[in-house]
Coordinates of C-alpha atoms and ligand atoms in Angstrom, one line a residue:
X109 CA -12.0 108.3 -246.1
X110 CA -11.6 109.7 -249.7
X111 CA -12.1 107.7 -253.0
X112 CA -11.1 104.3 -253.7
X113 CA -7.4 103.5 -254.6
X114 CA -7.2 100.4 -256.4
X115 CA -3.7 98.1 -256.2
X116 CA -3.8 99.5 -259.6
X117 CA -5.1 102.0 -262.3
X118 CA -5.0 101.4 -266.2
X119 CA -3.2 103.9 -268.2
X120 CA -5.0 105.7 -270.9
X121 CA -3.5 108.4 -273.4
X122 CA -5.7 111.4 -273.7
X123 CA -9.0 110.5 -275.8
X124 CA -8.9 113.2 -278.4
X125 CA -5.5 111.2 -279.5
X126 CA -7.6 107.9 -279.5
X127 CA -10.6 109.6 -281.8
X128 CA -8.5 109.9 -284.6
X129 CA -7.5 106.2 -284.4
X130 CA -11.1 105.8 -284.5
X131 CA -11.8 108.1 -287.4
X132 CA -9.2 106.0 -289.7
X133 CA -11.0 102.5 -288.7
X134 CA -14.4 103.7 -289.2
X135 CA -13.0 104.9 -292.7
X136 CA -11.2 101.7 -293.9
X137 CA -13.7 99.5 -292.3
X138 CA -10.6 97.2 -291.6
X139 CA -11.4 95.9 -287.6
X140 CA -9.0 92.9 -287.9
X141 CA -6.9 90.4 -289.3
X142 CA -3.7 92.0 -289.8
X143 CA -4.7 95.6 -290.3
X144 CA -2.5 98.5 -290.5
X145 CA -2.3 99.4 -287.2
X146 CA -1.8 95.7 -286.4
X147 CA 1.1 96.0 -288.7
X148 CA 2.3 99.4 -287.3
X149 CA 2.4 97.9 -283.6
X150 CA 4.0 94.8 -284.2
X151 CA 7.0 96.7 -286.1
X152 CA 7.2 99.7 -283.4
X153 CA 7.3 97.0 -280.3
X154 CA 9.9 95.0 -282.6
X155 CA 11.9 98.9 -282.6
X156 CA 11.0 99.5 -278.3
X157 CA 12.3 96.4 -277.2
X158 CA 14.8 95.4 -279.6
X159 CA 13.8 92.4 -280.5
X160 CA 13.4 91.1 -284.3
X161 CA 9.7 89.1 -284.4
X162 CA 6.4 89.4 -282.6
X163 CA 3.1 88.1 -282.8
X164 CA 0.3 90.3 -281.5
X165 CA -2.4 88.9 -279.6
X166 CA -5.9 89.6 -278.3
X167 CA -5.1 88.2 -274.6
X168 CA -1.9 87.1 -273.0
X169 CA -3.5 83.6 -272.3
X170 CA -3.9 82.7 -275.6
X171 CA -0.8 84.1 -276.6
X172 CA 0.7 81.5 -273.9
X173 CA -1.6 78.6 -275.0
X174 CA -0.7 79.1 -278.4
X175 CA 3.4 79.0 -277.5
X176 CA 2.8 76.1 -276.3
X177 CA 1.3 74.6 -279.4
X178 CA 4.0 76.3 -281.5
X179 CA 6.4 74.5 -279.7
X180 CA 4.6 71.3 -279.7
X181 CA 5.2 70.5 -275.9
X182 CA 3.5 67.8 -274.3
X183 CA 4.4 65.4 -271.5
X184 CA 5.4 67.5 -268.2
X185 CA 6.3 70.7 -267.8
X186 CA 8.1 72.5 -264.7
X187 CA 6.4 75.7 -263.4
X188 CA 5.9 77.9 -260.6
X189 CA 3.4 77.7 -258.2
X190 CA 3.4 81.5 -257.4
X191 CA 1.8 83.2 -260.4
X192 CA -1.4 84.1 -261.8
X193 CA -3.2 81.1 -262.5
X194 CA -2.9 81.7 -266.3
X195 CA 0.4 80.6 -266.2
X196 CA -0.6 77.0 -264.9
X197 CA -4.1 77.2 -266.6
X198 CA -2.4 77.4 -270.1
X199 CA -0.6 74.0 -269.7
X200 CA -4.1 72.4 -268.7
X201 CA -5.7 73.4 -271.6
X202 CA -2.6 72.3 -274.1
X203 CA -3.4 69.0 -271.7
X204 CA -0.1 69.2 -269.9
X205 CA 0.9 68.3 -267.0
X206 CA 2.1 70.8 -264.3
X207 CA 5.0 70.1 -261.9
X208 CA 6.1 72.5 -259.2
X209 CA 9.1 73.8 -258.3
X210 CA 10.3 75.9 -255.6
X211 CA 10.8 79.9 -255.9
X212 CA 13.8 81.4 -254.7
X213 CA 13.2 83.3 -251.6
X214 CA 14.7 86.5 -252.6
X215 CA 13.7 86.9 -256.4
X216 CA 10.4 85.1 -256.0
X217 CA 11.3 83.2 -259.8
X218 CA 11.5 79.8 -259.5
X219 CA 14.8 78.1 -258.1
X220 CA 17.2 76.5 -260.9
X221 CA 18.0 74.0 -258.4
X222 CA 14.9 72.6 -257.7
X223 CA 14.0 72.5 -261.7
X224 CA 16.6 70.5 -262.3
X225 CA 16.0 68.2 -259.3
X226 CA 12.2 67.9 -261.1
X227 CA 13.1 67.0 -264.0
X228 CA 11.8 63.1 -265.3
X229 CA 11.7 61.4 -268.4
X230 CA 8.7 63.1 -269.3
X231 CA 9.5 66.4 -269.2
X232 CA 9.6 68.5 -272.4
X233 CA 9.9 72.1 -270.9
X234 CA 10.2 74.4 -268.5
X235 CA 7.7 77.8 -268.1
X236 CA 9.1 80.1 -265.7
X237 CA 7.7 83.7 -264.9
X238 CA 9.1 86.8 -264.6
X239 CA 7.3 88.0 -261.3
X240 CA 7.1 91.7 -260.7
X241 CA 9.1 92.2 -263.5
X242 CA 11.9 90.9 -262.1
X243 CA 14.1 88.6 -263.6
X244 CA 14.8 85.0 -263.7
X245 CA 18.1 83.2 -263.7
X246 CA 17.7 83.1 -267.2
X247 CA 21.6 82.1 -268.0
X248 CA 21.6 79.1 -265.4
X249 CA 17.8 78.0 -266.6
X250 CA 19.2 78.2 -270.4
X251 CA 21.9 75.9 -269.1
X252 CA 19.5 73.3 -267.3
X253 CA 17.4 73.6 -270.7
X254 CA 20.4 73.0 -272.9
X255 CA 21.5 69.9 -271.0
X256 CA 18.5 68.2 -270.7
X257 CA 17.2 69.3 -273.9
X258 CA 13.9 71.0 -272.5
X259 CA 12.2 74.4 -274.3
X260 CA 11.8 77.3 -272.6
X261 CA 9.3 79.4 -272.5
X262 CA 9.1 82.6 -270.3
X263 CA 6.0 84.2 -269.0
X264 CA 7.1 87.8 -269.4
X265 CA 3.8 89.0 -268.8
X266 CA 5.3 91.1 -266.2
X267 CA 8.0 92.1 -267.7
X268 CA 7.2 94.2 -270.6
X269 CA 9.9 96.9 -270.7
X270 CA 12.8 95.5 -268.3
X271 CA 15.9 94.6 -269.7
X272 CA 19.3 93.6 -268.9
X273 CA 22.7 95.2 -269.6
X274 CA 20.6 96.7 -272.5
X275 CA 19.1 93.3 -273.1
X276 CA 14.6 93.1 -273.3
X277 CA 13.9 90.3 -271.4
X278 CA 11.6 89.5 -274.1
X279 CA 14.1 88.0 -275.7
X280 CA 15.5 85.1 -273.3
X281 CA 13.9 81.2 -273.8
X282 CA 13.0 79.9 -276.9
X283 CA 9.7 81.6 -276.6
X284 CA 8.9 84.8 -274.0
X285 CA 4.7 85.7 -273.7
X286 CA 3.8 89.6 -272.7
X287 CA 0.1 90.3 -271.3
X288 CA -0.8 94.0 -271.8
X289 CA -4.1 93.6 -270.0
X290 CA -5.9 96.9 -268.7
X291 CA -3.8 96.1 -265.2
X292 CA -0.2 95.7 -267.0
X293 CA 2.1 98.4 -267.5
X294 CA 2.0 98.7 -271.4
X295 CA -1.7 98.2 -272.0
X296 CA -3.8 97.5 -275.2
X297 CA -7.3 97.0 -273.2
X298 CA -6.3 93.5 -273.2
X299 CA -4.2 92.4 -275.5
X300 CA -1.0 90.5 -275.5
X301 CA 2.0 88.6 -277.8
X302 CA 4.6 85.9 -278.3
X303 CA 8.5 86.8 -278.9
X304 CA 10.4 84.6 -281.3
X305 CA 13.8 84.4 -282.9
X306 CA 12.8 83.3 -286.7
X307 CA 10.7 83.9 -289.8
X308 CA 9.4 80.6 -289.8
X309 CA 8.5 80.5 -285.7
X310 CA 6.5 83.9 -286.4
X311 CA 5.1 82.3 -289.5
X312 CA 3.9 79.4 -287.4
X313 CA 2.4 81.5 -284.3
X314 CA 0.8 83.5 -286.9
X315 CA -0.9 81.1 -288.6
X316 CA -2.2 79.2 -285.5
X317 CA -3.8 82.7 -284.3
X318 CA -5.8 82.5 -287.4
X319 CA -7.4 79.2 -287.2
X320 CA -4.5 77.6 -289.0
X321 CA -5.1 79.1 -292.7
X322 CA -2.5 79.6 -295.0
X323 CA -4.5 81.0 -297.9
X324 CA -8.3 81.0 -299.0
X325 CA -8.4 77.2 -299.9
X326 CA -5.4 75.8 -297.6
X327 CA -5.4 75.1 -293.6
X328 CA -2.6 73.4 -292.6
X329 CA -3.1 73.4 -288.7
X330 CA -5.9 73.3 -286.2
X331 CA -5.3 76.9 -285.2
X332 CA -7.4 79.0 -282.5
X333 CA -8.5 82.6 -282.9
X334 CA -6.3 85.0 -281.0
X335 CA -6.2 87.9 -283.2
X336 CA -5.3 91.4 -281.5
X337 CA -7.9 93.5 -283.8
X338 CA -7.1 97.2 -284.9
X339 CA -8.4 99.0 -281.7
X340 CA -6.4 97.3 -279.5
X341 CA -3.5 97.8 -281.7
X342 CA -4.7 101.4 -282.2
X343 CA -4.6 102.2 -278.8
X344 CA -0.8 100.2 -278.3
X345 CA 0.8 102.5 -280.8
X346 CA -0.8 105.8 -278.5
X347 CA 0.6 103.9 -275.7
X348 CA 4.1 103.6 -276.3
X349 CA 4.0 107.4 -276.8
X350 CA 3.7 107.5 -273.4
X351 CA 5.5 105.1 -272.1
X352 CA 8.8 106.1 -270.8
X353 CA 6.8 108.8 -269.0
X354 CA 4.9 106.3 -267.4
X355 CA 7.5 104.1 -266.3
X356 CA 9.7 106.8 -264.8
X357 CA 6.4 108.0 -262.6
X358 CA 6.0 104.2 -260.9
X359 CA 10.0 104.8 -260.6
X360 CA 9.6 108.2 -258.7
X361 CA 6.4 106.1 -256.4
X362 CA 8.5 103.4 -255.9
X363 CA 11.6 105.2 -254.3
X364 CA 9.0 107.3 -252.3
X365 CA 7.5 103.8 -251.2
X366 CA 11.4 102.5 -250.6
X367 CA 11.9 105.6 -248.2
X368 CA 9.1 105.3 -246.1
X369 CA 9.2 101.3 -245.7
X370 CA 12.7 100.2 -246.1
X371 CA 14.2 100.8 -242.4
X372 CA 10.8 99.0 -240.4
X373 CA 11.4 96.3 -239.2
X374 CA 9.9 92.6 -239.5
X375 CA 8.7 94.4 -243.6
X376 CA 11.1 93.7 -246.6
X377 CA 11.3 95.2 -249.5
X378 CA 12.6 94.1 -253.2
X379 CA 15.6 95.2 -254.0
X380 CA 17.1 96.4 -257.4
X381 CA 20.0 94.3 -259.0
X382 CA 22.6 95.9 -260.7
X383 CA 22.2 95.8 -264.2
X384 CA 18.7 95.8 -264.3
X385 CA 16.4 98.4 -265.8
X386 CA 13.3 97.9 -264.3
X387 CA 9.0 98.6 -265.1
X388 CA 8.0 99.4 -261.3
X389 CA 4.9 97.2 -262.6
X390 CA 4.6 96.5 -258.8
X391 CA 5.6 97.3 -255.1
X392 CA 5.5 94.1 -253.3
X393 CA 6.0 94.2 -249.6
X394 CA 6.5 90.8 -247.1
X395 CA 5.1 91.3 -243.7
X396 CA 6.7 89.0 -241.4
X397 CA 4.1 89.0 -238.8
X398 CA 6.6 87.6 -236.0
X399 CA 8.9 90.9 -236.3
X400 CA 5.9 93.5 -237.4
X401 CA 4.0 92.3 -234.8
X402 CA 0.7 92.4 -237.3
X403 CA -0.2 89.7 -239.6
X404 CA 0.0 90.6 -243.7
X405 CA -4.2 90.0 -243.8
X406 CA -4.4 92.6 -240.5
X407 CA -2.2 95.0 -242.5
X408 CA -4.2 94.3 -246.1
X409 CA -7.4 94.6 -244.1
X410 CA -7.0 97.8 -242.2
X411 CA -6.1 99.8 -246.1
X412 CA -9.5 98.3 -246.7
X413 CA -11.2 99.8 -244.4
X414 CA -9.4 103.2 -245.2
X415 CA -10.7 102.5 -249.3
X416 CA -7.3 101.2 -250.1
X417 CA -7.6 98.1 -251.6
X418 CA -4.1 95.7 -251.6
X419 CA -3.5 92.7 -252.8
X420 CA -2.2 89.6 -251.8
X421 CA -0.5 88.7 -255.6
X422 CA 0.0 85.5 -255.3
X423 CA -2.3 84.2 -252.7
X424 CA -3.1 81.4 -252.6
X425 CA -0.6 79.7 -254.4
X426 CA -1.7 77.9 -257.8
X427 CA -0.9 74.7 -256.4
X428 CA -3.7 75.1 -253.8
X429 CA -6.1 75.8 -256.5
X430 CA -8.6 72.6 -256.6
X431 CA -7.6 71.8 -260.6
X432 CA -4.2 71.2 -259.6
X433 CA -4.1 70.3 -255.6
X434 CA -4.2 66.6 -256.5
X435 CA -0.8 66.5 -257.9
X436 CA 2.3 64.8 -255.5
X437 CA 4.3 68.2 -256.7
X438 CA 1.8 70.4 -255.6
X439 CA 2.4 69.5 -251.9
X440 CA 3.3 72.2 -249.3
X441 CA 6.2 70.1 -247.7
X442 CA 7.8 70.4 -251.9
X443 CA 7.1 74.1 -251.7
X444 CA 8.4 75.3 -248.6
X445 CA 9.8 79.0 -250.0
X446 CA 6.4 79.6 -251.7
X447 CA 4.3 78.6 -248.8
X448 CA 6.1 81.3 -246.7
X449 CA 6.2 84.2 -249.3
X450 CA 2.1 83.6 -250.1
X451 CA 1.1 84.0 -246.4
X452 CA 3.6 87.2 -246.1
X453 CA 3.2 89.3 -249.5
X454 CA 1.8 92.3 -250.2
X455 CA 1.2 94.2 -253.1
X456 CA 0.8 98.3 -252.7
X457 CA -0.7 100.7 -254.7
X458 CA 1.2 101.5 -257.6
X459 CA 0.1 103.4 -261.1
X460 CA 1.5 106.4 -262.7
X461 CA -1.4 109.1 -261.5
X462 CA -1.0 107.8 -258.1
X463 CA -0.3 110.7 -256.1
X464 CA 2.6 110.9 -253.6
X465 CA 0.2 111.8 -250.6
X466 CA -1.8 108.5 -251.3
X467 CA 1.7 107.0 -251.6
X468 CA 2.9 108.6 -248.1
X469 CA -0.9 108.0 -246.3
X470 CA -0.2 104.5 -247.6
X471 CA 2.6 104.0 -245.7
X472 CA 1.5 105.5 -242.7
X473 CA -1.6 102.9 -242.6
X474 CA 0.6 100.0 -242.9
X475 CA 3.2 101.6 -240.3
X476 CA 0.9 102.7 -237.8
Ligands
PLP158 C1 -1.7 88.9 -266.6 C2 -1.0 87.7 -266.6 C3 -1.2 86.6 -267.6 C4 -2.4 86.6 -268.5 O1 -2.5 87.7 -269.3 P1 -3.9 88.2 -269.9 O2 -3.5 89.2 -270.9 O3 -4.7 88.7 -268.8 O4 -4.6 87.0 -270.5 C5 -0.4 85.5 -267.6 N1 0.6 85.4 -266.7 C6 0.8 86.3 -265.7 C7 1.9 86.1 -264.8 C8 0.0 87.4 -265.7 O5 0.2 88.3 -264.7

């Protein structure tokens, strides 16, 4: 049987490297609000990803909650129905409501098409994800955005490291969020930040993570706390250190994963687009049950038994989630492309000390 293997395994540097982080925090006594390190992270992520302001965060909720407030959205707002329920959950608490649109069957990112086809009068923005990493149609949903004069704000909590042509990601949509939760590729414990284009955008997101305050008399806005404090931040700057490295280990499982899996049939694999540099945050399989001859929960059941614990990201489908089942857009007969992906997906191991055995008995559990 062996030990556990986990759909995923956080990244850590080596702790000697962490200690003397800690050594220079329990000597300044600074824990938070805008610390050094704080200050040191935000400028080396602005460097890695080439992007000109960012706004650290202590989760990759709030960060999405707060770009939502920063860009004073209200009204309806067009989402996917396949992502982690944060995605929807931050509208609900910014007391928005959801409307969902169909995913394209091949990227899993919602479908241009059917945005623009849910569009009403009372939408004010559109908040697609990034799933896997992959990327939206970013020029054609610009385009829809333009037209009908709608923000955009990207989920990009997948994302963190993929670019195109040489291009972040980060850096499409008026706003972009990035999660570095313990599970995520990049990871800060949990931690997580909004990408803008201006001064005075970062000078508003900043202010609304810190309750509002401007200085010691003045509060201008009814901020939240959302502060990333100087541990997380201590251990994001060890982190990118390591990064690279880290990526190009998920590359090497992945293509070991792609050469095992990619010639059975009734399984499909995700395929790279040209152009695209990608995170390998995750290997996602579909199992079409008809052609495999075994259903995805048969497959996802029998790793269990063998200690290898799959998941079915995104299963169910947030529109199935009780909060949000109500709505008319939530309906499976408007969500045909999603209905199909959630009952086929699987998610495989994947982290950077995954060993290629584990990646090879993998395979030979879901084959055989
Ligand atoms: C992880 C995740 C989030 C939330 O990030 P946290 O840092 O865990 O709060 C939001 N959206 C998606 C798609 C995610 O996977």
């Amino acid at each position: 049987m062996g030990n556990k293997i986990f759909v995923t395994q956080p990244f850590l540097p080596p702790l000697e490297e962490f200690n003397e982080y800690l050594k220079k925090i329990w000597k300044s006594k600074w824990l938070t609000n805008n610390g050094p390190f704080h200050m040191e992270l935000e400028q080396m992520l602005c460097e890695y990803m080439g992007v000109k302001h960012i706004s650290l965060f202590s989760n990759g909720t709030l960060a999405l909650i707060t770009a939502i407030q920063a860009m004073k959205i209200s009204g309806e707002v067009i989402t996917t129905p396949y992502s982690f329920v944060a995605t929807t959950h931050a509208l609900w608490w910014n007391n928005i409501k959801p409307v969902f649109a169909d995913i394209d069957p091949v990227t899993f990112n919602l479908d241009p098409d059917k945005v623009e086809a849910a569009i009403t009068p009372k939408t004010t923005a559109i908040l697609p994800v990034h799933v896997y990493g992959n990327p939206c149609n970013v020029i054609k949903l610009q385009k829809i955005a333009d037209r009908y004069g709608l923000k955009l704000i990207y989920d990009a909590a997948h994302s963190f490291g993929v670019k195109i042509k040489g291009t972040s990601l980060a850096t499409y949509g008026d706003l972009a969020i990035l999660s570095f939760h313990a599970t995520k590729v990049f990871n800060t414990f949990e931690g997580g930040a909004i990408i803008c284009h201006d001064e005075i955008t970062k000078q508003h997101i900043d202010q609304l993570k810190n309750f509002g305050i401007i200085n010691e008399t003045t509060v201008l806005t009814p901020g939240i706390n959302a502060k990333m404090n100087e541990f997380q931040s201590a251990l994001g700057i060890l982190q990118l250190k390591y990064l690279d490295e880290a990526i190009g280990k998920r590359k090497f499982i992945t293509e070991r994963y792609r050469e095992l899996l990619e010639e059975i049939p009734g399984l499909t694999i995700m395929k790279d687009v040209p152009g695209v540099e990608y995170n390998f945050a995750y290997f996602p399989i579909l199992i079409d049950y008809v052609k495999f001859e075994r259903t995805r929960d048969e497959v996802y059941n029998k790793l269990k038994s063998h200690n290898i614990f799959s998941r079915r990201y995104f299963y169910p489908l947030i529109s199935q989630f009780p909060t949000y089942k109500g709505l008319p857009s939530a309906d499976p007969a408007n969500l045909p492309i999603a209905e199909k992906i959630t009952q086929q997906i699987l998610c495989l191991p994947i982290y950077p000390d995954l060993e290629i055995n584990n990646v090879e008995r993998v395979c030979d559990l879901v084959i055989g």
